[in-house]
mmCIF file of N, CA and C in Angstrom:
data_model
loop_
_atom_site.group_PDB
_atom_site.id
_atom_site.type_symbol
_atom_site.label_atom_id
_atom_site.label_comp_id
_atom_site.label_asym_id
_atom_site.label_seq_id
_atom_site.Cartn_x
_atom_site.Cartn_y
_atom_site.Cartn_z
ATOM 1 N N MET A 1 40.700 177.726 321.935
ATOM 2 C CA MET A 1 39.670 179.002 322.004
ATOM 3 C C MET A 1 38.765 178.900 321.580
ATOM 4 N N ALA A 2 37.313 179.528 321.631
ATOM 5 C CA ALA A 2 36.889 180.267 320.595
ATOM 6 C C ALA A 2 36.416 181.672 321.144
ATOM 7 N N GLY A 3 35.606 182.375 320.266
ATOM 8 C CA GLY A 3 34.700 183.373 320.857
ATOM 9 C C GLY A 3 35.447 185.224 319.804
ATOM 10 N N LYS A 4 34.305 185.668 319.059
ATOM 11 C CA LYS A 4 34.736 186.531 319.221
ATOM 12 C C LYS A 4 33.394 187.520 318.863
ATOM 13 N N VAL A 5 34.407 188.998 319.994
ATOM 14 C CA VAL A 5 33.362 189.836 320.542
ATOM 15 C C VAL A 5 33.646 191.093 319.561
ATOM 16 N N VAL A 6 32.994 192.076 319.240
ATOM 17 C CA VAL A 6 33.321 193.170 318.938
ATOM 18 C C VAL A 6 32.973 193.949 320.230
ATOM 19 N N THR A 7 33.444 195.302 320.784
ATOM 20 C CA THR A 7 33.408 195.892 321.731
ATOM 21 C C THR A 7 33.004 197.147 321.401
ATOM 22 N N ILE A 8 31.511 197.265 321.278
ATOM 23 C CA ILE A 8 31.420 198.956 321.266
ATOM 24 C C ILE A 8 31.002 199.737 322.226
ATOM 25 N N ILE A 9 31.556 200.399 322.441
ATOM 26 C CA ILE A 9 31.512 201.741 323.263
ATOM 27 C C ILE A 9 30.794 203.046 323.250
ATOM 28 N N ALA A 10 29.434 203.274 322.903
ATOM 29 C CA ALA A 10 28.636 203.644 322.911
ATOM 30 C C ALA A 10 28.147 204.692 323.854
ATOM 31 N N THR A 11 28.523 204.872 324.863
ATOM 32 C CA THR A 11 27.668 205.550 326.496
ATOM 33 C C THR A 11 28.761 206.519 326.337
ATOM 34 N N ALA A 12 28.177 207.720 327.109
ATOM 35 C CA ALA A 12 28.982 209.085 327.456
ATOM 36 C C ALA A 12 29.090 209.198 329.159
ATOM 37 N N ASP A 13 29.256 207.869 329.328
ATOM 38 C CA ASP A 13 29.326 208.228 331.125
ATOM 39 C C ASP A 13 30.782 207.823 331.130
ATOM 40 N N ALA A 14 31.734 208.252 331.198
ATOM 41 C CA ALA A 14 32.882 207.558 331.330
ATOM 42 C C ALA A 14 33.503 206.316 332.461
ATOM 43 N N ALA A 15 33.173 206.214 333.678
ATOM 44 C CA ALA A 15 32.604 205.135 333.781
ATOM 45 C C ALA A 15 32.517 204.391 333.733
ATOM 46 N N LYS A 16 31.442 204.262 332.886
ATOM 47 C CA LYS A 16 31.307 202.739 332.031
ATOM 48 C C LYS A 16 31.708 202.932 330.453
ATOM 49 N N ALA A 17 32.054 203.593 330.177
ATOM 50 C CA ALA A 17 32.598 204.149 328.703
ATOM 51 C C ALA A 17 34.347 202.967 329.370
ATOM 52 N N LYS A 18 35.032 203.030 330.544
ATOM 53 C CA LYS A 18 36.166 202.576 331.034
ATOM 54 C C LYS A 18 35.944 201.520 331.557
ATOM 55 N N THR A 19 34.710 201.029 331.712
ATOM 56 C CA THR A 19 34.396 199.584 332.004
ATOM 57 C C THR A 19 35.049 198.508 330.671
ATOM 58 N N GLY A 20 33.965 198.947 329.784
ATOM 59 C CA GLY A 20 34.164 198.166 328.512
ATOM 60 C C GLY A 20 35.214 197.959 327.917
ATOM 61 N N VAL A 21 35.939 199.981 328.130
ATOM 62 C CA VAL A 21 37.483 199.380 327.516
ATOM 63 C C VAL A 21 38.231 198.323 328.778
ATOM 64 N N MET A 22 38.509 198.516 329.525
ATOM 65 C CA MET A 22 39.181 197.515 330.702
ATOM 66 C C MET A 22 38.689 196.184 330.120
ATOM 67 N N TYR A 23 37.599 195.844 329.416
ATOM 68 C CA TYR A 23 37.884 194.259 329.449
ATOM 69 C C TYR A 23 37.960 193.971 328.284
ATOM 70 N N THR A 24 38.387 194.700 327.042
ATOM 71 C CA THR A 24 38.940 195.051 325.906
ATOM 72 C C THR A 24 40.273 195.031 326.132
ATOM 73 N N MET A 25 40.659 195.766 327.098
ATOM 74 C CA MET A 25 42.493 195.429 327.141
ATOM 75 C C MET A 25 42.891 194.610 327.098
ATOM 76 N N ARG A 26 41.941 193.734 329.032
ATOM 77 C CA ARG A 26 42.203 192.699 329.383
ATOM 78 C C ARG A 26 42.090 191.100 328.859
ATOM 79 N N ALA A 27 40.947 191.312 327.819
ATOM 80 C CA ALA A 27 40.797 189.905 327.099
ATOM 81 C C ALA A 27 41.818 189.774 326.255
ATOM 82 N N LEU A 28 42.546 191.491 326.066
ATOM 83 C CA LEU A 28 43.250 190.905 324.794
ATOM 84 C C LEU A 28 44.418 190.243 325.277
ATOM 85 N N GLN A 29 45.380 191.370 326.577
ATOM 86 C CA GLN A 29 46.115 190.879 327.137
ATOM 87 C C GLN A 29 45.605 189.007 327.995
ATOM 88 N N GLU A 30 45.016 189.100 328.146
ATOM 89 C CA GLU A 30 44.951 187.565 328.763
ATOM 90 C C GLU A 30 44.623 185.917 327.722
ATOM 91 N N GLY A 31 44.137 187.223 326.763
ATOM 92 C CA GLY A 31 43.627 186.273 325.575
ATOM 93 C C GLY A 31 42.770 185.283 326.141
ATOM 94 N N TRP A 32 41.746 185.339 326.548
ATOM 95 C CA TRP A 32 40.253 184.704 326.328
ATOM 96 C C TRP A 32 39.501 184.550 325.430
ATOM 97 N N LEU A 33 39.577 185.709 324.150
ATOM 98 C CA LEU A 33 39.351 184.967 322.859
ATOM 99 C C LEU A 33 39.911 185.001 322.266
ATOM 100 N N GLU A 34 38.673 184.645 321.032
ATOM 101 C CA GLU A 34 39.960 184.541 319.940
ATOM 102 C C GLU A 34 40.437 185.632 319.357
ATOM 103 N N ASP A 35 39.314 187.046 318.950
ATOM 104 C CA ASP A 35 39.544 188.016 318.428
ATOM 105 C C ASP A 35 38.743 188.893 319.463
ATOM 106 N N ILE A 36 38.919 190.208 319.232
ATOM 107 C CA ILE A 36 38.674 190.985 320.079
ATOM 108 C C ILE A 36 38.877 192.258 320.029
ATOM 109 N N ARG A 37 37.604 193.341 318.980
ATOM 110 C CA ARG A 37 38.024 194.634 317.901
ATOM 111 C C ARG A 37 37.328 195.653 319.616
ATOM 112 N N LEU A 38 37.566 196.509 318.813
ATOM 113 C CA LEU A 38 37.167 198.132 319.726
ATOM 114 C C LEU A 38 36.707 199.205 318.774
ATOM 115 N N ILE A 39 34.979 199.503 319.410
ATOM 116 C CA ILE A 39 34.720 200.357 318.604
ATOM 117 C C ILE A 39 34.457 201.843 319.169
ATOM 118 N N PHE A 40 34.360 203.159 318.974
ATOM 119 C CA PHE A 40 33.984 203.746 319.436
ATOM 120 C C PHE A 40 33.045 204.467 319.315
ATOM 121 N N PHE A 41 31.657 204.781 319.828
ATOM 122 C CA PHE A 41 30.492 204.868 318.393
ATOM 123 C C PHE A 41 30.260 206.552 319.340
ATOM 124 N N GLY A 42 29.239 207.185 318.955
ATOM 125 C CA GLY A 42 28.360 208.002 318.956
ATOM 126 C C GLY A 42 28.689 209.278 320.276
ATOM 127 N N PRO A 43 28.462 209.557 321.594
ATOM 128 C CA PRO A 43 28.952 210.384 322.639
ATOM 129 C C PRO A 43 30.562 210.170 322.981
ATOM 130 N N ALA A 44 30.543 208.119 323.153
ATOM 131 C CA ALA A 44 31.853 207.562 323.652
ATOM 132 C C ALA A 44 33.117 208.555 323.067
ATOM 133 N N GLU A 45 32.711 208.992 321.961
ATOM 134 C CA GLU A 45 33.838 209.795 321.119
ATOM 135 C C GLU A 45 34.563 210.861 321.693
ATOM 136 N N LYS A 46 33.652 211.981 322.467
ATOM 137 C CA LYS A 46 34.344 212.416 323.463
ATOM 138 C C LYS A 46 34.619 211.930 324.383
ATOM 139 N N ALA A 47 34.212 211.098 325.783
ATOM 140 C CA ALA A 47 33.610 210.571 326.657
ATOM 141 C C ALA A 47 35.778 210.221 326.518
ATOM 142 N N LEU A 48 36.210 209.381 324.932
ATOM 143 C CA LEU A 48 37.792 208.951 325.124
ATOM 144 C C LEU A 48 38.367 209.710 325.186
ATOM 145 N N LEU A 49 37.741 211.339 324.468
ATOM 146 C CA LEU A 49 38.396 212.407 323.680
ATOM 147 C C LEU A 49 39.113 212.974 325.535
ATOM 148 N N ALA A 50 38.662 212.830 326.544
ATOM 149 C CA ALA A 50 38.647 213.425 328.251
ATOM 150 C C ALA A 50 38.830 212.455 328.879
ATOM 151 N N ASN A 51 39.026 211.547 329.133
ATOM 152 C CA ASN A 51 39.258 210.854 330.027
ATOM 153 C C ASN A 51 40.695 210.355 329.164
ATOM 154 N N GLN A 52 41.987 210.373 330.496
ATOM 155 C CA GLN A 52 43.389 210.121 330.040
ATOM 156 C C GLN A 52 43.337 208.634 330.903
ATOM 157 N N ASP A 53 42.268 208.213 331.236
ATOM 158 C CA ASP A 53 42.563 206.477 331.559
ATOM 159 C C ASP A 53 42.562 205.934 330.468
ATOM 160 N N ILE A 54 40.686 206.060 330.016
ATOM 161 C CA ILE A 54 40.890 205.832 328.448
ATOM 162 C C ILE A 54 40.962 205.847 327.444
ATOM 163 N N GLN A 55 42.591 207.231 327.871
ATOM 164 C CA GLN A 55 43.655 207.045 326.388
ATOM 165 C C GLN A 55 44.602 205.513 326.886
ATOM 166 N N GLY A 56 44.968 205.911 327.906
ATOM 167 C CA GLY A 56 45.944 204.875 328.601
ATOM 168 C C GLY A 56 45.815 203.049 327.878
ATOM 169 N N MET A 57 44.795 202.936 328.171
ATOM 170 C CA MET A 57 43.735 201.416 327.393
ATOM 171 C C MET A 57 43.777 201.754 326.659
ATOM 172 N N VAL A 58 43.685 202.461 325.754
ATOM 173 C CA VAL A 58 43.368 202.021 324.438
ATOM 174 C C VAL A 58 45.071 202.787 323.584
ATOM 175 N N ALA A 59 46.171 203.234 324.541
ATOM 176 C CA ALA A 59 47.510 203.097 324.299
ATOM 177 C C ALA A 59 47.882 201.568 324.582
ATOM 178 N N GLN A 60 47.606 200.928 325.293
ATOM 179 C CA GLN A 60 47.733 199.828 325.371
ATOM 180 C C GLN A 60 47.202 198.448 324.262
ATOM 181 N N ILE A 61 45.846 198.820 324.150
ATOM 182 C CA ILE A 61 45.035 198.155 323.315
ATOM 183 C C ILE A 61 45.560 198.465 321.699
ATOM 184 N N LYS A 62 45.953 199.015 321.331
ATOM 185 C CA LYS A 62 46.865 199.178 319.753
ATOM 186 C C LYS A 62 47.703 198.711 319.479
ATOM 187 N N THR A 63 48.493 197.665 321.110
ATOM 188 C CA THR A 63 49.880 197.056 320.338
ATOM 189 C C THR A 63 49.045 195.749 319.534
ATOM 190 N N ALA A 64 48.059 195.218 319.669
ATOM 191 C CA ALA A 64 46.774 194.282 318.981
ATOM 192 C C ALA A 64 45.647 194.505 318.102
ATOM 193 N N THR A 65 44.924 195.636 318.355
ATOM 194 C CA THR A 65 44.368 195.622 317.975
ATOM 195 C C THR A 65 44.125 197.407 317.044
ATOM 196 N N THR A 66 43.424 197.498 316.531
ATOM 197 C CA THR A 66 43.136 199.428 315.954
ATOM 198 C C THR A 66 41.505 199.187 316.838
ATOM 199 N N PRO A 67 42.082 200.276 317.823
ATOM 200 C CA PRO A 67 40.204 200.919 317.882
ATOM 201 C C PRO A 67 39.948 202.165 316.573
ATOM 202 N N LEU A 68 38.328 201.220 316.573
ATOM 203 C CA LEU A 68 38.176 202.551 315.533
ATOM 204 C C LEU A 68 36.552 203.631 315.927
ATOM 205 N N ALA A 69 36.712 204.620 315.921
ATOM 206 C CA ALA A 69 35.502 205.619 315.930
ATOM 207 C C ALA A 69 34.760 205.982 315.160
ATOM 208 N N CYS A 70 34.025 206.417 314.958
ATOM 209 C CA CYS A 70 32.113 206.718 313.896
ATOM 210 C C CYS A 70 32.905 208.014 313.196
ATOM 211 N N LYS A 71 33.325 207.426 311.859
ATOM 212 C CA LYS A 71 33.582 209.274 311.206
ATOM 213 C C LYS A 71 32.519 209.866 311.207
ATOM 214 N N ALA A 72 31.399 209.668 311.027
ATOM 215 C CA ALA A 72 29.945 210.316 310.520
ATOM 216 C C ALA A 72 29.752 211.270 311.819
ATOM 217 N N ILE A 73 30.408 210.821 313.226
ATOM 218 C CA ILE A 73 30.047 211.596 314.408
ATOM 219 C C ILE A 73 30.827 212.122 314.392
ATOM 220 N N SER A 74 32.116 211.875 314.351
ATOM 221 C CA SER A 74 33.180 212.510 314.445
ATOM 222 C C SER A 74 33.273 214.000 313.412
ATOM 223 N N ASP A 75 32.841 213.819 312.477
ATOM 224 C CA ASP A 75 33.019 214.482 311.595
ATOM 225 C C ASP A 75 32.137 215.898 311.956
ATOM 226 N N ARG A 76 30.886 214.703 311.912
ATOM 227 C CA ARG A 76 29.742 216.141 312.512
ATOM 228 C C ARG A 76 30.852 217.119 313.939
ATOM 229 N N GLU A 77 31.063 216.541 314.954
ATOM 230 C CA GLU A 77 31.184 216.885 315.568
ATOM 231 C C GLU A 77 32.928 217.771 316.276
ATOM 232 N N GLY A 78 33.887 217.246 314.221
ATOM 233 C CA GLY A 78 34.401 218.293 314.806
ATOM 234 C C GLY A 78 36.043 217.774 315.684
ATOM 235 N N THR A 79 36.011 215.963 315.317
ATOM 236 C CA THR A 79 36.653 215.430 316.382
ATOM 237 C C THR A 79 37.276 214.611 315.718
ATOM 238 N N SER A 80 37.410 214.709 314.184
ATOM 239 C CA SER A 80 38.141 213.543 313.843
ATOM 240 C C SER A 80 40.159 213.559 313.803
ATOM 241 N N ASP A 81 39.909 214.785 313.622
ATOM 242 C CA ASP A 81 41.721 214.761 314.070
ATOM 243 C C ASP A 81 42.128 214.581 315.252
ATOM 244 N N GLN A 82 41.502 214.998 316.353
ATOM 245 C CA GLN A 82 42.047 214.745 318.010
ATOM 246 C C GLN A 82 41.905 213.080 317.948
ATOM 247 N N LEU A 83 40.509 212.389 316.754
ATOM 248 C CA LEU A 83 41.063 210.198 317.691
ATOM 249 C C LEU A 83 41.386 210.308 316.851
ATOM 250 N N GLN A 84 41.958 210.604 315.458
ATOM 251 C CA GLN A 84 43.335 210.157 314.574
ATOM 252 C C GLN A 84 44.570 210.387 315.442
ATOM 253 N N ALA A 85 44.785 211.425 316.468
ATOM 254 C CA ALA A 85 45.900 211.583 316.969
ATOM 255 C C ALA A 85 46.353 210.594 318.215
ATOM 256 N N LEU A 86 45.209 210.278 318.473
ATOM 257 C CA LEU A 86 45.573 208.706 319.528
ATOM 258 C C LEU A 86 45.323 207.171 319.103
ATOM 259 N N GLY A 87 45.226 207.369 317.451
ATOM 260 C CA GLY A 87 45.985 206.577 317.154
ATOM 261 C C GLY A 87 44.528 205.637 317.107
ATOM 262 N N VAL A 88 43.602 206.077 316.897
ATOM 263 C CA VAL A 88 42.077 205.421 316.454
ATOM 264 C C VAL A 88 41.656 205.674 315.148
ATOM 265 N N ASP A 89 41.745 205.003 314.245
ATOM 266 C CA ASP A 89 41.463 204.720 312.781
ATOM 267 C C ASP A 89 39.437 205.358 313.221
ATOM 268 N N VAL A 90 39.497 206.374 312.452
ATOM 269 C CA VAL A 90 37.957 206.959 312.044
ATOM 270 C C VAL A 90 37.747 206.824 310.969
ATOM 271 N N VAL A 91 36.640 206.056 310.533
ATOM 272 C CA VAL A 91 36.100 205.534 309.230
ATOM 273 C C VAL A 91 34.573 205.114 310.235
ATOM 274 N N TYR A 92 33.939 204.561 308.607
ATOM 275 C CA TYR A 92 32.465 204.944 309.110
ATOM 276 C C TYR A 92 32.187 203.279 309.093
ATOM 277 N N VAL A 93 31.772 203.090 310.347
ATOM 278 C CA VAL A 93 31.307 201.977 310.823
ATOM 279 C C VAL A 93 30.152 201.206 311.182
ATOM 280 N N GLY A 94 28.991 201.645 310.180
ATOM 281 C CA GLY A 94 28.244 201.353 310.343
ATOM 282 C C GLY A 94 28.470 199.598 309.524
ATOM 283 N N ARG A 95 28.881 199.778 308.803
ATOM 284 C CA ARG A 95 29.020 198.731 307.746
ATOM 285 C C ARG A 95 30.143 198.042 308.613
ATOM 286 N N ILE A 96 31.444 198.116 309.082
ATOM 287 C CA ILE A 96 32.276 197.388 310.234
ATOM 288 C C ILE A 96 31.524 196.393 310.268
ATOM 289 N N ILE A 97 30.446 197.249 312.037
ATOM 290 C CA ILE A 97 30.020 196.456 312.481
ATOM 291 C C ILE A 97 28.707 195.639 312.254
ATOM 292 N N SER A 98 28.359 195.916 310.756
ATOM 293 C CA SER A 98 27.340 194.714 310.613
ATOM 294 C C SER A 98 28.165 193.023 310.264
ATOM 295 N N ASP A 99 29.445 193.649 309.012
ATOM 296 C CA ASP A 99 30.252 192.382 309.123
ATOM 297 C C ASP A 99 30.826 191.758 310.142
ATOM 298 N N LEU A 100 31.219 192.459 311.330
ATOM 299 C CA LEU A 100 31.774 192.150 311.481
ATOM 300 C C LEU A 100 29.978 190.425 312.822
ATOM 301 N N ILE A 101 29.572 191.444 312.721
ATOM 302 C CA ILE A 101 28.235 190.004 313.496
ATOM 303 C C ILE A 101 27.592 189.240 312.167
ATOM 304 N N ASN A 102 28.161 189.488 311.144
ATOM 305 C CA ASN A 102 27.246 188.544 309.912
ATOM 306 C C ASN A 102 28.620 187.431 310.348
ATOM 307 N N GLN A 103 30.049 187.765 310.719
ATOM 308 C CA GLN A 103 31.448 186.271 311.247
ATOM 309 C C GLN A 103 31.366 185.924 311.726
ATOM 310 N N GLY A 104 30.091 186.737 312.150
ATOM 311 C CA GLY A 104 30.155 184.959 313.934
ATOM 312 C C GLY A 104 30.361 185.889 315.530
ATOM 313 N N TYR A 105 30.514 187.832 314.999
ATOM 314 C CA TYR A 105 31.352 188.351 316.291
ATOM 315 C C TYR A 105 30.119 188.917 317.568
ATOM 316 N N THR A 106 30.017 188.672 318.334
ATOM 317 C CA THR A 106 29.317 188.966 318.891
ATOM 318 C C THR A 106 29.382 190.317 319.519
ATOM 319 N N PRO A 107 28.496 190.934 320.076
ATOM 320 C CA PRO A 107 28.679 191.897 320.040
ATOM 321 C C PRO A 107 28.108 192.760 321.976
ATOM 322 N N MET A 108 29.441 193.474 322.236
ATOM 323 C CA MET A 108 29.065 194.322 323.697
ATOM 324 C C MET A 108 29.259 195.415 323.577
ATOM 325 N N VAL A 109 27.578 196.190 324.237
ATOM 326 C CA VAL A 109 27.972 197.671 323.817
ATOM 327 C C VAL A 109 27.848 197.984 324.978
ATOM 328 N N TRP A 110 28.513 198.695 325.487
ATOM 329 C CA TRP A 110 29.044 199.735 326.886
ATOM 330 C C TRP A 110 28.309 200.712 326.443
#
Protein backbone atom coordinates (compact mmCIF):
# COMPACT_ATOMS: atom_id res chain seq x y z
CA MET A 1 0.00 0.00 0.00
CA ALA A 2 1.23 3.48 -0.79
CA GLY A 3 -0.06 6.99 -0.57
CA LYS A 4 -0.03 9.69 2.03
CA VAL A 5 -2.64 12.46 2.16
CA VAL A 6 -3.15 15.53 4.30
CA THR A 7 -6.83 16.47 4.24
CA ILE A 8 -7.21 20.20 4.79
CA ILE A 9 -10.75 21.26 5.62
CA ALA A 10 -10.92 25.00 4.96
CA THR A 11 -14.49 25.57 3.82
CA ALA A 12 -17.20 27.21 5.91
CA ASP A 13 -19.76 25.12 4.02
CA ALA A 14 -20.70 22.34 6.43
CA ALA A 15 -21.79 19.96 3.65
CA LYS A 16 -18.44 20.28 1.89
CA ALA A 17 -16.53 20.01 5.18
CA LYS A 18 -18.51 16.91 6.09
CA THR A 19 -17.60 15.28 2.77
CA GLY A 20 -13.87 15.82 3.35
CA VAL A 21 -14.04 14.56 6.92
CA MET A 22 -16.08 11.54 5.81
CA TYR A 23 -13.46 10.65 3.19
CA THR A 24 -10.73 10.90 5.82
CA MET A 25 -12.67 8.73 8.26
CA ARG A 26 -13.37 6.04 5.65
CA ALA A 27 -9.79 6.05 4.35
CA LEU A 28 -8.59 5.42 7.89
CA GLN A 29 -11.18 2.73 8.58
CA GLU A 30 -10.61 0.89 5.31
CA GLY A 31 -6.84 1.33 5.10
CA TRP A 32 -7.04 2.95 1.68
CA LEU A 33 -3.82 4.89 2.25
CA GLU A 34 -0.51 4.44 4.00
CA ASP A 35 -1.27 7.52 6.11
CA ILE A 36 -3.85 10.30 6.20
CA ARG A 37 -3.89 13.41 8.38
CA LEU A 38 -6.73 15.85 9.06
CA ILE A 39 -6.34 19.60 9.52
CA PHE A 40 -9.11 22.16 10.09
CA PHE A 41 -8.12 25.57 8.82
CA GLY A 42 -9.89 28.91 8.83
CA PRO A 43 -13.69 28.95 8.47
CA ALA A 44 -13.85 25.15 8.76
CA GLU A 45 -13.08 25.43 12.45
CA LYS A 46 -16.44 27.11 13.04
CA ALA A 47 -18.15 24.53 10.82
CA LEU A 48 -16.70 21.79 13.04
CA LEU A 49 -17.94 23.49 16.20
CA ALA A 50 -21.43 23.97 14.76
CA ASN A 51 -22.01 20.53 13.23
CA GLN A 52 -22.59 17.42 15.35
CA ASP A 53 -22.21 15.07 12.37
CA ILE A 54 -18.69 16.38 11.73
CA GLN A 55 -17.93 16.19 15.44
CA GLY A 56 -19.02 12.54 15.49
CA MET A 57 -16.73 11.66 12.60
CA VAL A 58 -13.85 13.53 14.24
CA ALA A 59 -14.40 11.43 17.37
CA GLN A 60 -13.96 8.29 15.24
CA ILE A 61 -10.91 9.71 13.46
CA LYS A 62 -9.27 10.45 16.82
CA THR A 63 -8.89 6.73 17.43
CA ALA A 64 -6.38 6.54 14.54
CA THR A 65 -4.86 10.01 14.20
CA THR A 66 -5.04 13.36 15.96
CA PRO A 67 -6.97 16.03 14.06
CA LEU A 68 -5.38 19.48 14.08
CA ALA A 69 -6.78 23.02 13.95
CA CYS A 70 -4.99 26.26 13.23
CA LYS A 71 -4.11 28.06 16.45
CA ALA A 72 -3.68 31.44 14.75
CA ILE A 73 -7.26 31.32 13.48
CA SER A 74 -8.84 29.79 16.58
CA ASP A 75 -7.08 32.22 18.92
CA ARG A 76 -8.30 35.11 16.79
CA GLU A 77 -11.85 33.71 16.81
CA GLY A 78 -11.76 32.76 20.50
CA THR A 79 -12.52 29.10 19.78
CA SER A 80 -9.30 27.32 20.80
CA ASP A 81 -10.74 25.92 24.04
CA GLN A 82 -13.86 24.63 22.28
CA LEU A 83 -11.79 22.86 19.64
CA GLN A 84 -9.54 21.31 22.26
CA ALA A 85 -12.62 20.07 24.12
CA LEU A 86 -13.49 18.08 20.98
CA GLY A 87 -10.07 16.42 21.12
CA VAL A 88 -8.57 18.47 18.32
CA ASP A 89 -4.97 19.63 18.81
CA VAL A 90 -4.81 23.38 18.34
CA VAL A 91 -1.40 24.25 16.90
CA TYR A 92 0.17 26.50 14.29
CA VAL A 93 -0.37 24.44 11.15
CA GLY A 94 1.49 26.37 8.44
CA ARG A 95 4.82 24.65 9.09
CA ILE A 96 3.11 21.29 9.64
CA ILE A 97 1.33 21.46 6.27
CA SER A 98 4.57 22.47 4.55
CA ASP A 99 6.51 19.67 6.25
CA LEU A 100 3.90 17.08 5.27
CA ILE A 101 4.01 18.20 1.64
CA ASN A 102 7.81 18.02 1.72
CA GLN A 103 7.47 14.47 3.10
CA GLY A 104 5.42 13.45 0.08
CA TYR A 105 1.89 13.92 1.41
CA THR A 106 -0.66 14.96 -1.18
CA PRO A 107 -2.81 17.86 0.01
CA MET A 108 -6.53 17.30 -0.47
CA VAL A 109 -8.30 20.58 0.21
CA TRP A 110 -12.02 20.83 0.89
